[in-house]
Every structure is written in structure tokens, then in C-alpha cells.
GROMACS .gro file of C-alpha atoms in nm:
model
  420
    1UNK     CA    1   5.180   2.193  -1.868
    2UNK     CA    2   5.254   2.083  -1.513
    3UNK     CA    3   5.505   1.810  -1.442
    4UNK     CA    4   5.514   1.849  -1.067
    5UNK     CA    5   5.625   1.553  -0.858
    6UNK     CA    6   5.378   1.340  -0.670
    7UNK     CA    7   5.274   1.483  -0.335
    8UNK     CA    8   5.244   1.196  -0.088
    9UNK     CA    9   5.231   1.403   0.230
   10UNK     CA   10   4.909   1.598   0.181
   11UNK     CA   11   4.625   1.381   0.308
   12UNK     CA   12   4.357   1.530   0.084
   13UNK     CA   13   4.568   1.533  -0.231
   14UNK     CA   14   4.425   1.439  -0.567
   15UNK     CA   15   4.648   1.133  -0.571
   16UNK     CA   16   4.512   1.001  -0.243
   17UNK     CA   17   4.160   1.023  -0.385
   18UNK     CA   18   4.281   0.816  -0.681
   19UNK     CA   19   4.422   0.553  -0.447
   20UNK     CA   20   4.099   0.545  -0.249
   21UNK     CA   21   3.883   0.501  -0.559
   22UNK     CA   22   4.111   0.231  -0.700
   23UNK     CA   23   4.088   0.037  -0.375
   24UNK     CA   24   3.714  -0.014  -0.429
   25UNK     CA   25   3.581  -0.254  -0.691
   26UNK     CA   26   3.332  -0.105  -0.941
   27UNK     CA   27   3.234   0.187  -0.717
   28UNK     CA   28   3.050   0.386  -0.985
   29UNK     CA   29   2.675   0.373  -1.032
   30UNK     CA   30   2.677   0.384  -1.410
   31UNK     CA   31   2.847   0.501  -1.727
   32UNK     CA   32   2.784   0.873  -1.715
   33UNK     CA   33   2.972   1.201  -1.694
   34UNK     CA   34   2.827   1.345  -1.377
   35UNK     CA   35   2.780   1.032  -1.165
   36UNK     CA   36   2.977   0.756  -1.333
   37UNK     CA   37   3.286   0.634  -1.513
   38UNK     CA   38   3.309   0.914  -1.769
   39UNK     CA   39   3.387   1.156  -1.486
   40UNK     CA   40   3.648   0.906  -1.366
   41UNK     CA   41   3.813   0.909  -1.711
   42UNK     CA   42   3.825   1.288  -1.703
   43UNK     CA   43   3.975   1.296  -1.353
   44UNK     CA   44   4.240   1.035  -1.428
   45UNK     CA   45   4.329   1.222  -1.747
   46UNK     CA   46   4.393   1.537  -1.547
   47UNK     CA   47   4.593   1.341  -1.291
   48UNK     CA   48   4.817   1.225  -1.574
   49UNK     CA   49   4.851   1.577  -1.711
   50UNK     CA   50   4.954   1.706  -1.368
   51UNK     CA   51   5.181   1.428  -1.243
   52UNK     CA   52   5.292   1.245  -1.561
   53UNK     CA   53   5.258   0.913  -1.385
   54UNK     CA   54   5.205   0.649  -1.660
   55UNK     CA   55   4.978   0.454  -1.425
   56UNK     CA   56   4.713   0.723  -1.464
   57UNK     CA   57   4.730   0.719  -1.844
   58UNK     CA   58   4.709   0.339  -1.848
   59UNK     CA   59   4.391   0.355  -1.641
   60UNK     CA   60   4.249   0.621  -1.872
   61UNK     CA   61   4.287   0.389  -2.170
   62UNK     CA   62   4.149   0.091  -1.976
   63UNK     CA   63   3.838   0.286  -1.881
   64UNK     CA   64   3.789   0.425  -2.232
   65UNK     CA   65   3.817   0.078  -2.385
   66UNK     CA   66   3.560  -0.062  -2.141
   67UNK     CA   67   3.324   0.230  -2.206
   68UNK     CA   68   3.353   0.191  -2.584
   69UNK     CA   69   3.282  -0.182  -2.555
   70UNK     CA   70   2.967  -0.109  -2.355
   71UNK     CA   71   2.865   0.160  -2.603
   72UNK     CA   72   2.904  -0.080  -2.897
   73UNK     CA   73   2.698  -0.342  -2.715
   74UNK     CA   74   2.420  -0.090  -2.664
   75UNK     CA   75   2.423   0.006  -3.031
   76UNK     CA   76   2.427  -0.358  -3.143
   77UNK     CA   77   2.145  -0.446  -2.907
   78UNK     CA   78   1.934  -0.154  -3.028
   79UNK     CA   79   1.903  -0.031  -2.671
   80UNK     CA   80   1.749   0.308  -2.608
   81UNK     CA   81   2.069   0.509  -2.601
   82UNK     CA   82   2.092   0.801  -2.363
   83UNK     CA   83   2.240   1.089  -2.564
   84UNK     CA   84   2.240   1.350  -2.287
   85UNK     CA   85   2.541   1.541  -2.162
   86UNK     CA   86   2.495   1.455  -1.796
   87UNK     CA   87   2.420   1.084  -1.819
   88UNK     CA   88   2.465   0.977  -2.182
   89UNK     CA   89   2.711   0.945  -2.465
   90UNK     CA   90   2.730   1.316  -2.552
   91UNK     CA   91   2.908   1.357  -2.219
   92UNK     CA   92   3.135   1.062  -2.295
   93UNK     CA   93   3.240   1.202  -2.631
   94UNK     CA   94   3.288   1.544  -2.474
   95UNK     CA   95   3.537   1.389  -2.230
   96UNK     CA   96   3.726   1.213  -2.511
   97UNK     CA   97   3.737   1.533  -2.715
   98UNK     CA   98   3.855   1.736  -2.418
   99UNK     CA   99   4.134   1.496  -2.325
  100UNK     CA  100   4.244   1.514  -2.688
  101UNK     CA  101   4.240   1.896  -2.675
  102UNK     CA  102   4.465   1.908  -2.370
  103UNK     CA  103   4.707   1.651  -2.511
  104UNK     CA  104   4.631   1.353  -2.288
  105UNK     CA  105   4.497   1.151  -2.581
  106UNK     CA  106   4.688   1.158  -2.909
  107UNK     CA  107   4.452   0.952  -3.124
  108UNK     CA  108   4.206   1.105  -3.373
  109UNK     CA  109   3.843   1.075  -3.269
  110UNK     CA  110   3.707   1.091  -3.624
  111UNK     CA  111   3.660   0.715  -3.646
  112UNK     CA  112   3.464   0.713  -3.320
  113UNK     CA  113   3.249   1.020  -3.378
  114UNK     CA  114   3.142   0.897  -3.722
  115UNK     CA  115   2.845   0.988  -3.939
  116UNK     CA  116   2.614   0.747  -3.753
  117UNK     CA  117   2.693   0.910  -3.418
  118UNK     CA  118   2.653   1.256  -3.566
  119UNK     CA  119   2.312   1.165  -3.708
  120UNK     CA  120   2.200   1.019  -3.377
  121UNK     CA  121   2.304   1.333  -3.190
  122UNK     CA  122   2.113   1.552  -3.435
  123UNK     CA  123   1.797   1.342  -3.406
  124UNK     CA  124   1.820   1.349  -3.027
  125UNK     CA  125   1.875   1.725  -3.037
  126UNK     CA  126   1.566   1.767  -3.254
  127UNK     CA  127   1.359   1.561  -3.009
  128UNK     CA  128   1.463   1.786  -2.720
  129UNK     CA  129   1.391   2.099  -2.920
  130UNK     CA  130   1.043   1.972  -3.006
  131UNK     CA  131   0.946   1.953  -2.638
  132UNK     CA  132   1.143   2.266  -2.547
  133UNK     CA  133   1.375   2.075  -2.316
  134UNK     CA  134   1.662   2.322  -2.296
  135UNK     CA  135   1.816   2.172  -1.980
  136UNK     CA  136   2.193   2.244  -1.960
  137UNK     CA  137   2.263   1.895  -1.827
  138UNK     CA  138   1.991   1.674  -1.974
  139UNK     CA  139   1.843   1.869  -2.265
  140UNK     CA  140   1.952   2.036  -2.587
  141UNK     CA  141   2.193   2.282  -2.427
  142UNK     CA  142   2.383   1.992  -2.274
  143UNK     CA  143   2.421   1.837  -2.618
  144UNK     CA  144   2.518   2.180  -2.740
  145UNK     CA  145   2.832   2.162  -2.527
  146UNK     CA  146   2.944   1.861  -2.728
  147UNK     CA  147   2.852   2.044  -3.050
  148UNK     CA  148   3.061   2.345  -2.947
  149UNK     CA  149   3.356   2.115  -2.902
  150UNK     CA  150   3.297   1.976  -3.254
  151UNK     CA  151   3.228   2.324  -3.393
  152UNK     CA  152   3.430   2.280  -3.715
  153UNK     CA  153   3.209   1.995  -3.835
  154UNK     CA  154   2.894   2.067  -4.038
  155UNK     CA  155   2.662   1.866  -3.809
  156UNK     CA  156   2.782   2.069  -3.510
  157UNK     CA  157   2.736   2.403  -3.686
  158UNK     CA  158   2.380   2.304  -3.780
  159UNK     CA  159   2.307   2.194  -3.427
  160UNK     CA  160   2.436   2.513  -3.263
  161UNK     CA  161   2.225   2.722  -3.499
  162UNK     CA  162   1.918   2.508  -3.419
  163UNK     CA  163   1.971   2.567  -3.048
  164UNK     CA  164   1.986   2.945  -3.083
  165UNK     CA  165   1.672   2.946  -3.296
  166UNK     CA  166   1.495   2.713  -3.051
  167UNK     CA  167   1.580   2.940  -2.757
  168UNK     CA  168   1.442   3.236  -2.948
  169UNK     CA  169   1.120   3.053  -3.035
  170UNK     CA  170   1.059   2.917  -2.684
  171UNK     CA  171   1.141   3.230  -2.483
  172UNK     CA  172   0.885   3.394  -2.256
  173UNK     CA  173   0.881   3.775  -2.271
  174UNK     CA  174   0.793   3.952  -1.947
  175UNK     CA  175   0.622   4.287  -1.903
  176UNK     CA  176   0.955   4.468  -1.932
  177UNK     CA  177   1.048   4.298  -2.257
  178UNK     CA  178   1.307   4.069  -2.096
  179UNK     CA  179   1.341   3.697  -2.164
  180UNK     CA  180   1.306   3.383  -1.957
  181UNK     CA  181   1.221   3.017  -2.024
  182UNK     CA  182   0.992   2.758  -1.868
  183UNK     CA  183   1.161   2.474  -1.680
  184UNK     CA  184   0.978   2.175  -1.827
  185UNK     CA  185   1.102   1.937  -1.559
  186UNK     CA  186   0.821   2.057  -1.333
  187UNK     CA  187   0.527   2.033  -1.570
  188UNK     CA  188   0.411   1.857  -1.882
  189UNK     CA  189   0.438   2.035  -2.214
  190UNK     CA  190   0.059   2.062  -2.230
  191UNK     CA  191   0.053   2.248  -1.898
  192UNK     CA  192   0.290   2.520  -2.011
  193UNK     CA  193   0.029   2.795  -2.037
  194UNK     CA  194  -0.211   2.657  -1.773
  195UNK     CA  195  -0.017   2.569  -1.460
  196UNK     CA  196  -0.040   2.812  -1.168
  197UNK     CA  197   0.310   2.709  -1.067
  198UNK     CA  198   0.508   2.754  -1.387
  199UNK     CA  199   0.873   2.767  -1.284
  200UNK     CA  200   1.132   3.000  -1.431
  201UNK     CA  201   1.456   2.850  -1.302
  202UNK     CA  202   1.738   3.097  -1.227
  203UNK     CA  203   2.029   2.855  -1.190
  204UNK     CA  204   2.327   2.742  -1.391
  205UNK     CA  205   2.246   2.371  -1.375
  206UNK     CA  206   1.888   2.385  -1.504
  207UNK     CA  207   1.794   2.745  -1.567
  208UNK     CA  208   1.836   3.086  -1.721
  209UNK     CA  209   2.195   3.133  -1.602
  210UNK     CA  210   2.283   2.814  -1.788
  211UNK     CA  211   2.110   2.939  -2.103
  212UNK     CA  212   2.300   3.267  -2.085
  213UNK     CA  213   2.632   3.092  -2.029
  214UNK     CA  214   2.575   2.867  -2.329
  215UNK     CA  215   2.484   3.159  -2.553
  216UNK     CA  216   2.803   3.336  -2.446
  217UNK     CA  217   3.003   3.027  -2.553
  218UNK     CA  218   2.809   2.992  -2.879
  219UNK     CA  219   2.834   3.354  -2.990
  220UNK     CA  220   3.201   3.349  -3.101
  221UNK     CA  221   3.155   3.037  -3.316
  222UNK     CA  222   2.842   3.149  -3.500
  223UNK     CA  223   2.909   3.262  -3.857
  224UNK     CA  224   2.568   3.394  -3.964
  225UNK     CA  225   2.550   3.771  -3.882
  226UNK     CA  226   2.176   3.751  -3.816
  227UNK     CA  227   2.221   3.469  -3.567
  228UNK     CA  228   2.508   3.651  -3.399
  229UNK     CA  229   2.285   3.956  -3.351
  230UNK     CA  230   2.003   3.734  -3.224
  231UNK     CA  231   2.235   3.563  -2.978
  232UNK     CA  232   2.352   3.896  -2.837
  233UNK     CA  233   1.990   3.996  -2.790
  234UNK     CA  234   1.913   3.671  -2.609
  235UNK     CA  235   2.213   3.726  -2.380
  236UNK     CA  236   2.120   4.087  -2.305
  237UNK     CA  237   1.747   4.029  -2.247
  238UNK     CA  238   1.796   3.711  -2.043
  239UNK     CA  239   2.064   3.876  -1.829
  240UNK     CA  240   1.830   4.168  -1.762
  241UNK     CA  241   1.556   3.923  -1.658
  242UNK     CA  242   1.797   3.741  -1.429
  243UNK     CA  243   1.911   4.064  -1.264
  244UNK     CA  244   1.548   4.166  -1.217
  245UNK     CA  245   1.514   3.875  -0.972
  246UNK     CA  246   1.772   4.032  -0.742
  247UNK     CA  247   1.645   4.094  -0.389
  248UNK     CA  248   1.759   4.392  -0.185
  249UNK     CA  249   1.856   4.379   0.182
  250UNK     CA  250   1.887   3.999   0.194
  251UNK     CA  251   2.186   3.781   0.274
  252UNK     CA  252   2.132   3.608  -0.061
  253UNK     CA  253   2.052   3.822  -0.360
  254UNK     CA  254   1.909   3.553  -0.590
  255UNK     CA  255   1.654   3.272  -0.545
  256UNK     CA  256   1.666   2.933  -0.713
  257UNK     CA  257   1.359   3.010  -0.922
  258UNK     CA  258   1.066   3.238  -0.985
  259UNK     CA  259   0.712   3.100  -0.987
  260UNK     CA  260   0.429   3.224  -1.203
  261UNK     CA  261   0.216   3.293  -0.898
  262UNK     CA  262   0.355   3.434  -0.579
  263UNK     CA  263   0.244   3.148  -0.354
  264UNK     CA  264   0.530   2.900  -0.351
  265UNK     CA  265   0.435   2.535  -0.404
  266UNK     CA  266   0.525   2.336  -0.095
  267UNK     CA  267   0.736   2.086  -0.287
  268UNK     CA  268   0.939   2.357  -0.458
  269UNK     CA  269   1.073   2.583  -0.183
  270UNK     CA  270   1.190   2.928  -0.287
  271UNK     CA  271   1.531   2.942  -0.127
  272UNK     CA  272   1.888   3.044  -0.198
  273UNK     CA  273   2.232   2.895  -0.135
  274UNK     CA  274   2.595   2.907  -0.237
  275UNK     CA  275   2.692   2.659  -0.504
  276UNK     CA  276   2.762   2.586  -0.868
  277UNK     CA  277   2.403   2.486  -0.936
  278UNK     CA  278   2.215   2.781  -0.783
  279UNK     CA  279   2.271   3.102  -0.595
  280UNK     CA  280   2.468   3.421  -0.604
  281UNK     CA  281   2.811   3.296  -0.710
  282UNK     CA  282   2.678   3.104  -1.009
  283UNK     CA  283   2.499   3.423  -1.117
  284UNK     CA  284   2.819   3.625  -1.068
  285UNK     CA  285   3.037   3.391  -1.273
  286UNK     CA  286   2.775   3.388  -1.550
  287UNK     CA  287   2.774   3.769  -1.559
  288UNK     CA  288   3.152   3.770  -1.614
  289UNK     CA  289   3.081   3.577  -1.935
  290UNK     CA  290   2.813   3.827  -2.032
  291UNK     CA  291   3.059   4.112  -1.976
  292UNK     CA  292   3.303   3.952  -2.220
  293UNK     CA  293   3.038   3.949  -2.493
  294UNK     CA  294   2.839   4.269  -2.435
  295UNK     CA  295   3.089   4.497  -2.258
  296UNK     CA  296   2.833   4.775  -2.215
  297UNK     CA  297   3.004   5.042  -2.007
  298UNK     CA  298   3.134   4.762  -1.784
  299UNK     CA  299   2.783   4.727  -1.636
  300UNK     CA  300   2.772   4.347  -1.622
  301UNK     CA  301   3.125   4.317  -1.490
  302UNK     CA  302   3.040   4.568  -1.218
  303UNK     CA  303   2.729   4.368  -1.126
  304UNK     CA  304   2.931   4.046  -1.119
  305UNK     CA  305   3.179   4.209  -0.879
  306UNK     CA  306   2.905   4.350  -0.657
  307UNK     CA  307   2.724   4.014  -0.630
  308UNK     CA  308   3.044   3.816  -0.578
  309UNK     CA  309   3.182   4.041  -0.304
  310UNK     CA  310   2.844   4.052  -0.128
  311UNK     CA  311   2.838   3.671  -0.123
  312UNK     CA  312   3.169   3.649   0.066
  313UNK     CA  313   2.982   3.751   0.384
  314UNK     CA  314   2.787   3.423   0.379
  315UNK     CA  315   2.931   3.183   0.633
  316UNK     CA  316   2.934   2.804   0.655
  317UNK     CA  317   2.609   2.766   0.848
  318UNK     CA  318   2.424   3.003   0.614
  319UNK     CA  319   2.567   2.861   0.292
  320UNK     CA  320   2.341   2.560   0.245
  321UNK     CA  321   2.635   2.317   0.260
  322UNK     CA  322   2.548   2.180   0.603
  323UNK     CA  323   2.319   1.879   0.570
  324UNK     CA  324   2.026   1.796   0.796
  325UNK     CA  325   2.240   1.538   0.975
  326UNK     CA  326   2.499   1.807   1.054
  327UNK     CA  327   2.759   1.683   0.806
  328UNK     CA  328   2.919   1.928   0.565
  329UNK     CA  329   2.881   1.859   0.193
  330UNK     CA  330   3.225   1.879   0.025
  331UNK     CA  331   3.096   1.809  -0.328
  332UNK     CA  332   3.111   2.020  -0.642
  333UNK     CA  333   2.743   2.078  -0.722
  334UNK     CA  334   2.637   2.253  -0.404
  335UNK     CA  335   2.918   2.176  -0.165
  336UNK     CA  336   3.235   2.337  -0.042
  337UNK     CA  337   3.478   2.233  -0.318
  338UNK     CA  338   3.253   2.381  -0.587
  339UNK     CA  339   3.226   2.704  -0.392
  340UNK     CA  340   3.603   2.724  -0.351
  341UNK     CA  341   3.655   2.659  -0.722
  342UNK     CA  342   3.404   2.923  -0.834
  343UNK     CA  343   3.561   3.185  -0.608
  344UNK     CA  344   3.894   3.093  -0.769
  345UNK     CA  345   3.737   3.151  -1.112
  346UNK     CA  346   3.586   3.478  -0.995
  347UNK     CA  347   3.925   3.592  -0.866
  348UNK     CA  348   4.083   3.509  -1.203
  349UNK     CA  349   3.818   3.716  -1.380
  350UNK     CA  350   3.771   4.006  -1.139
  351UNK     CA  351   4.115   4.031  -0.970
  352UNK     CA  352   3.984   4.117  -0.624
  353UNK     CA  353   4.182   3.971  -0.333
  354UNK     CA  354   3.866   3.921  -0.128
  355UNK     CA  355   3.758   3.657  -0.378
  356UNK     CA  356   4.090   3.478  -0.346
  357UNK     CA  357   4.052   3.482   0.032
  358UNK     CA  358   3.702   3.339  -0.003
  359UNK     CA  359   3.837   3.057  -0.219
  360UNK     CA  360   4.100   2.978   0.044
  361UNK     CA  361   3.835   2.979   0.319
  362UNK     CA  362   3.625   2.718   0.142
  363UNK     CA  363   3.936   2.526   0.034
  364UNK     CA  364   4.036   2.477   0.398
  365UNK     CA  365   3.694   2.339   0.486
  366UNK     CA  366   3.700   2.112   0.182
  367UNK     CA  367   4.037   1.966   0.273
  368UNK     CA  368   3.929   1.901   0.632
  369UNK     CA  369   3.606   1.737   0.523
  370UNK     CA  370   3.774   1.525   0.257
  371UNK     CA  371   4.013   1.379   0.512
  372UNK     CA  372   3.719   1.296   0.736
  373UNK     CA  373   3.510   1.138   0.461
  374UNK     CA  374   3.803   0.928   0.337
  375UNK     CA  375   3.868   0.803   0.689
  376UNK     CA  376   3.504   0.730   0.767
  377UNK     CA  377   3.419   0.608   0.413
  378UNK     CA  378   3.075   0.767   0.421
  379UNK     CA  379   3.046   1.026   0.143
  380UNK     CA  380   2.677   0.953   0.084
  381UNK     CA  381   2.485   1.180  -0.153
  382UNK     CA  382   2.121   1.224  -0.249
  383UNK     CA  383   2.195   1.009  -0.557
  384UNK     CA  384   2.361   0.712  -0.391
  385UNK     CA  385   2.141   0.648  -0.087
  386UNK     CA  386   2.335   0.384   0.109
  387UNK     CA  387   2.667   0.379  -0.075
  388UNK     CA  388   2.942   0.633  -0.129
  389UNK     CA  389   2.927   0.872  -0.422
  390UNK     CA  390   3.235   0.865  -0.644
  391UNK     CA  391   3.087   1.084  -0.917
  392UNK     CA  392   3.180   1.426  -1.046
  393UNK     CA  393   2.888   1.638  -0.924
  394UNK     CA  394   2.830   1.488  -0.581
  395UNK     CA  395   3.135   1.274  -0.509
  396UNK     CA  396   3.507   1.212  -0.512
  397UNK     CA  397   3.578   1.285  -0.881
  398UNK     CA  398   3.463   1.645  -0.849
  399UNK     CA  399   3.657   1.690  -0.524
  400UNK     CA  400   3.966   1.543  -0.691
  401UNK     CA  401   3.946   1.772  -0.993
  402UNK     CA  402   3.913   2.075  -0.767
  403UNK     CA  403   4.206   1.949  -0.559
  404UNK     CA  404   4.425   1.962  -0.869
  405UNK     CA  405   4.324   2.321  -0.938
  406UNK     CA  406   4.375   2.430  -0.580
  407UNK     CA  407   4.720   2.269  -0.572
  408UNK     CA  408   4.820   2.483  -0.873
  409UNK     CA  409   4.610   2.789  -0.783
  410UNK     CA  410   4.439   2.804  -1.121
  411UNK     CA  411   4.124   2.682  -1.289
  412UNK     CA  412   4.129   2.420  -1.564
  413UNK     CA  413   3.928   2.400  -1.884
  414UNK     CA  414   3.739   2.085  -1.783
  415UNK     CA  415   3.500   2.334  -1.622
  416UNK     CA  416   3.356   2.418  -1.966
  417UNK     CA  417   3.146   2.104  -1.936
  418UNK     CA  418   2.969   2.281  -1.646
  419UNK     CA  419   2.934   2.613  -1.830
  420UNK     CA  420   3.204   2.786  -1.623
   0.00000   0.00000   0.00000
């Protein structure tokens, strides 16, 4: 556990981001993990773990208390509660559980995650399964991340098993016997077998890479031998489908998605990028997980290395991080800090110095851009329109969390919430 002193000289330090956020009143859009205060709680918790400044811990408890009060009001008012990982209370409870795991919070969460909450999560999970909404952020896989964290409890074990069975039942088998899944965000359930533009998403945020990554996390906690065998099959067949999308002789090897017909719909461009959400490095980091489960003659690890090293040739202008207005996106989802962090993870897994150099390249750009955005106060994202984004995926909380990792040259386990 780090107890390093506060660094007040580095202008893009994690602490300066804290000071900037605290200087703005109610900057967050909502109570959510990826765009709102739950991400703030997570970031401040990691600040406390790194610097041991009691101010950070005090703010963690203040924010948790306010979030719990709001949550109780919603329950009492019979509001339609959002149970998703990305924007609802599954993400909130994941944050609380994680901060407890890393020793920031000492209190038991059993009184908070009571039988009523467990029942609500299960019912919400069942509703997602019924419409085949697997989405890793806003569907049943996202809730599965919370269930994995609660894996010792009966409701969580039932839920994880339901997810594996649901993935098996909803899979699409291609002509080669490999597996993919329909992205229901782009069509109604009734259109599944009719639409000319059925989308098979390749990414980590909403697609097959995310499904594979979840199955790799679920496999070790499953107890039923039949389900363990099934999960391995899902991982193997889905990974083979994903690798079958690889394109030769291109700068980018993987697209964001595959469409049922070969004519791309105009509103769903078939393009590639670097980022956590889509593209070659998210495929590479997912394959390192596959290698840890299947370990078949080192094939998947070799593919991960090949894809990762190939991606290091992609420069800033080609990466997809430069916006239409010419500004560089420093965010986690598909910006420079996320790219730097994933290369750091890839280096930790694959031990190739070229990956470490790539992480440092994107780190330098991130630091430069963060200084500029803090000075100009204009970190506007596609979510926030006219105001700055302080959230985890597109804003300052994600940049701050990555800052902490880059300062210590190691990844942190908060990244499990993003299937890394």
C-alpha cells in the first residue's frame, strides 16, 4: 500500500484534479458510476489509499452518505430505480464493495446490501436476460460485475449461473461454428431475425470482447463442472469469432462491429480506433484474459502480443483521439489516458518493452492535454454538451485514476469494473 507524500509540483497530478473538482459546486451530472458521483467516490478513495490524506477519506464518507440518502429517497418514493452498472445502483454498490476490498472502508456492507437489494438485483437481472440485453455497461453483464464481487452470497452465485446460461441460449452460431451475439441497442427484440443491419459488436464496452472478458472472470468462481465446461466453450468459440474479424494489411486490425449485410448503414460507420471501448488494444487485453483460462499452446497470448505490438505503430492523428474541432480527447473511454493505461496493462501481462514505451508516449500527451484543459476549463464531452465532464469514462475522474497508476507505474484493481 502506497503512502507516498503529496506531490504539489506536478501540474497534472491526481491531487490537482481533486482540487479542481472541489473548486466547482455540484459539477456532476448525476449519481452514476461512469458519469457521476459514484466515480468521484471511487477516485477519492484511491487518492486516500495513495496519499493517506484524511481530507480525501472525509470526502469519501460525505459523498457516500449523500448517495445513500438519495438512494433511500428513491426507494421510499417508489421511483423507477436504475439497477445498471454504468448508471445505476449496481455500480454504486460495486464501488462500496471495492473500497472495502482495498481497505479504504472498514465497515461491513451486509446491512446495506440486504435481502431487499439482492432481490431487486435478481429481478432486474431477469428482466435483462428476458430481452437478451447482455450489455457490459447497461445490461446483465454489467450487473454480473457486481455479482462477481458478491460471489460468496447465494443470490450472486445464482445470478452468475443465470448469466452464463443466458449467453449460451442467446448466442448466434456462424458458419464456422463460432459464437457471437446481437447488439440489441440497435434494433428491437422483434427485429432480431429480420433486420438487414443486425449488428455484432466487437468491442469491450458493448460487444463480444466484453462478453469474453466477463466469462473469463466468471470461470474461476463457478462451482458446477458442467457450467465451467460451458463457459470455457463460450470463451473459446467467441474468441475464435472475434479473431475471424481481423483484417490483414490494414493499420487497424479490428473494426467496431460486423453487420449482417456487407453494406454499412450510414448511421453506423464501420471504423476502427484506439481506445478502451473499441479497437485493437481492447481486443489484445481481452485475449490476455483468454490465454489465462485456455492456455492452448500459448496461441491466444501470442495473438495478443501480435495485435498489441502492431497497434504501437498507430500515431496520434490516426488514433481516433483527435476531435473534429482539432482538440485531443484525454479521457478514458476512447482518449489518450485510457490508451496509456491499457498499454501499461499490456506491458504487465506481456512484458515487452515496446508496450511500456507506448504507454509512456500516450502518458506524455495525456499530461500535456490535462494541463491545457484545466487551464482553459473546457473538457467538454459528447455527454455534457456545454459543460465540463467530470465523470469516469469521459472526464476528470478517469484521468485522475489513470494519473495515480502512472505515478506508481502499475495498474490498480478498480479497472475490474471496466472488464480489464
